[in-house]
Coordinates of C-alpha atoms in Angstrom, one line a residue:
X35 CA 19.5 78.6 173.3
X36 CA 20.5 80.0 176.6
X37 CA 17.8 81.9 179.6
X38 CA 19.0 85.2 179.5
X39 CA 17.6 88.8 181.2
X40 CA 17.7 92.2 179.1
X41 CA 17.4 95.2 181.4
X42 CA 16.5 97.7 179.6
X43 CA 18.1 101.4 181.4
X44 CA 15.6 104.2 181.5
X45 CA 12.6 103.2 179.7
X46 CA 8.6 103.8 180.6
X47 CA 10.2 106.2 184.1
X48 CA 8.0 109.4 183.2
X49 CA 6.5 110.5 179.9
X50 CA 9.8 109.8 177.7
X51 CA 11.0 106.7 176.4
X52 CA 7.8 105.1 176.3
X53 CA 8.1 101.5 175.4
X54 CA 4.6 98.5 175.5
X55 CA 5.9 95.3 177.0
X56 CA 3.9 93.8 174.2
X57 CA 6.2 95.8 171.7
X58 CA 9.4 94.8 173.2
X59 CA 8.8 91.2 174.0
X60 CA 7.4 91.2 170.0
X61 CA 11.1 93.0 169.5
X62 CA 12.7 90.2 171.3
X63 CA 11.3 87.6 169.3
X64 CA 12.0 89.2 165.9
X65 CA 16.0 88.8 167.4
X66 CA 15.2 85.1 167.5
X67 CA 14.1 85.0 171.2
X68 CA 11.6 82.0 172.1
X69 CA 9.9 82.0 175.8
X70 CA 9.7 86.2 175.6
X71 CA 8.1 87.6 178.7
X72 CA 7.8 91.3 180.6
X73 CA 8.1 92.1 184.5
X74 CA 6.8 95.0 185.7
X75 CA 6.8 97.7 182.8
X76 CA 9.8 99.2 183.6
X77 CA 12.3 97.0 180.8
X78 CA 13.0 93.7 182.2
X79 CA 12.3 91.1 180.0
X80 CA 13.4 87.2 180.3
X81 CA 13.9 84.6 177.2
X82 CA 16.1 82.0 175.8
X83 CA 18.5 83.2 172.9
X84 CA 21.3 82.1 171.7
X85 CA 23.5 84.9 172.6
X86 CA 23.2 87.8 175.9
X87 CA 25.7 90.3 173.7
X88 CA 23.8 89.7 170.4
X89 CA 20.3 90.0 172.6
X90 CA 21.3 93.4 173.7
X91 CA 22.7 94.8 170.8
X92 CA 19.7 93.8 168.5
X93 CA 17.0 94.8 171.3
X94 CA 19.3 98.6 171.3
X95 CA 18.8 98.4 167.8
X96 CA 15.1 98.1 167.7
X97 CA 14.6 100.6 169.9
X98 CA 16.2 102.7 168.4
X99 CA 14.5 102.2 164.8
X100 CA 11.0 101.1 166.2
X101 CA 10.7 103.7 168.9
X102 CA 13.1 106.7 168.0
X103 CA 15.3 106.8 170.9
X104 CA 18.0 105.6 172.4
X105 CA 18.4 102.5 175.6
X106 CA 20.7 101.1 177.0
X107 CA 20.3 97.3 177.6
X108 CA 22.1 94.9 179.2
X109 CA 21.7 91.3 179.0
X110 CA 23.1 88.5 181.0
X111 CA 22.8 85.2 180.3
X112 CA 20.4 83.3 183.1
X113 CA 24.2 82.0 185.0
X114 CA 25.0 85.1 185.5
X115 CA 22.3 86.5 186.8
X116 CA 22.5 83.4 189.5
X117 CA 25.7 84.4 189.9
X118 CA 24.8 88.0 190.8
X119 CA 21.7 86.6 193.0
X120 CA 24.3 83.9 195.2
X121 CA 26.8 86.9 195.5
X122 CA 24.6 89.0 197.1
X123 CA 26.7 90.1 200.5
X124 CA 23.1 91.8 202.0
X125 CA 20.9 89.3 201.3
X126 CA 20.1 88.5 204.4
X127 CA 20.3 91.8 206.0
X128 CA 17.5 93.0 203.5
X129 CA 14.3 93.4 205.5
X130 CA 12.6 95.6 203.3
X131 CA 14.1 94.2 199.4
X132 CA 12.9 97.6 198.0
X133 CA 15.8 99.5 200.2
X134 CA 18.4 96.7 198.7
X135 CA 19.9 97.7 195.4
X136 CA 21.6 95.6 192.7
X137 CA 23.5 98.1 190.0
X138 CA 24.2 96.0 186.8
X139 CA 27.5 98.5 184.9
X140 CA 26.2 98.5 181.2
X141 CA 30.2 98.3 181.0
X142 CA 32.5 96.1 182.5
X143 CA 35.2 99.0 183.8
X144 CA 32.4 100.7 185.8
X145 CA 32.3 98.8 188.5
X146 CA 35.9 100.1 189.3
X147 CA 34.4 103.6 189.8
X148 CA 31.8 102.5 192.1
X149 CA 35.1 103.1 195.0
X150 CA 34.8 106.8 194.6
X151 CA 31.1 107.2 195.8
X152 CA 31.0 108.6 199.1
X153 CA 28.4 108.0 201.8
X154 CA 28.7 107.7 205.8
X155 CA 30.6 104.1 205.9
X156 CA 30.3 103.9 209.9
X157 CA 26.9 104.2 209.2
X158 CA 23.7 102.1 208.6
X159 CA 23.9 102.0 204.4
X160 CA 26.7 99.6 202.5
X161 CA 28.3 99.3 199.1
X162 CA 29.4 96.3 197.9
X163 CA 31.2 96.0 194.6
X164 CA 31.2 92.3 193.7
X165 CA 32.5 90.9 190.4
X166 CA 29.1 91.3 188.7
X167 CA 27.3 94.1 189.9
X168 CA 27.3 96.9 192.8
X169 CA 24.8 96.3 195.9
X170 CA 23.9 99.0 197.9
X171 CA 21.9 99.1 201.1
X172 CA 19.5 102.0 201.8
X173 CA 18.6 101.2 205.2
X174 CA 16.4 104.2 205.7
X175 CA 15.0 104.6 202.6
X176 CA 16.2 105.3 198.7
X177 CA 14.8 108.9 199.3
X178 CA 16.8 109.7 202.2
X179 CA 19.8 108.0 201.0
X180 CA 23.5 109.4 200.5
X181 CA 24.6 106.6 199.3
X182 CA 21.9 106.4 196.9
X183 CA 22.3 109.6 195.9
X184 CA 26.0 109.9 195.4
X185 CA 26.0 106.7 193.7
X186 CA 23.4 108.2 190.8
X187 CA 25.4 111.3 190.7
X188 CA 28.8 110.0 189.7
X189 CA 27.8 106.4 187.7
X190 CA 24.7 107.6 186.3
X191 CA 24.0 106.5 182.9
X192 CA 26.8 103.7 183.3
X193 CA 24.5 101.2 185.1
X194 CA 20.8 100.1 185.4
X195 CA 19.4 99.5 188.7
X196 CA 16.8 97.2 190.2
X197 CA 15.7 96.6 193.6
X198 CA 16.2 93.0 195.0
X199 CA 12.6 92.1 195.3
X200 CA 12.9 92.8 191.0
X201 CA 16.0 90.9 190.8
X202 CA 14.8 87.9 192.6
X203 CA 11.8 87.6 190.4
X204 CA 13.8 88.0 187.2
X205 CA 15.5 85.1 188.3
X206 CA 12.3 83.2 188.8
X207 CA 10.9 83.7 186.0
X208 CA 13.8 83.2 183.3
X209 CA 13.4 80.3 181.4
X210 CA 15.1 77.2 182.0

């Protein structure tokens, strides 16, 4: 048994796709998962299994059967989530962790069309694509942000964002 992290794309955001942390980390432990818990209520959840692929597609499974829709979900296996965290180019830059985004691809190949988005590079935001995941740096604000923005508009549904502050504390909290 491994830690791992599901992120779960698009869940409890609005009225649709409504998911109880208490229903999901009861999900997780029908797939075999042993130290289940819930961060926030927005689809993170942290546990030991035996497998991250096998964790994700049994949790996409349940959703889909239990709940009647569809989710994405990623899961990483606790390394690689420290991996993510220690490749972090803005870390440090990151005065306000809510303005610094990680973007986990729910696919591999995405992170190759993270070089199209567009966004004012001589100014104050960044876009790193690391091996992992994509950072981006909304120094003013996720609101105001082209880079933001653009980045939604062309990946979309091909990766599930969380804000650094999240990240950090999914890494706390996995299981080890």
């Amino acid at each position: 048994m491994e830690p791992c992290v599901a992120l779960i794309r698009g869940i409890n955001v609005g009225k649709a796709k409504r998911v109880a942390m208490a229903e999901l980390r009861q999900m997780a432990a029908g797939l075999g998962a042993e130290a289940v818990a819930t961060l926030l209520n927005s689809g993170n959840l942290v546990c030991r299994h035996r497998s991250a692929p096998l964790l994700a597609e049994g949790l996409e499974t349940a959703i889909a059967r239990d709940c009647g829709f569809s989710a994405r979900v990623l899961a990483l296996a606790g390394a690689a989530l420290d991996d993510i965290v220690a490749a972090n180019p803005y870390a440090g830059l990151a005065d306000d962790p809510a303005r610094l985004l990680v973007a986990f691809p729910l696919e591999t190949a995405a992170l190759a069309g993270c070089a199209a988005v567009e966004y004012d590079r001589a100014g104050p935001e960044r876009l790193h694509i690391g091996a992992g995941a994509a950072y981006l740096w909304c120094a003013a604000g996720l609101m105001d942000s082209p880079l933001a923005t653009d980045f939604t508009r062309r990946q979309g549904e091909r990766f599930t964002v969380r804000n650094w502050a999240t990240v950090l504390k999914l890494q706390q909290a996995l299981p080890r």
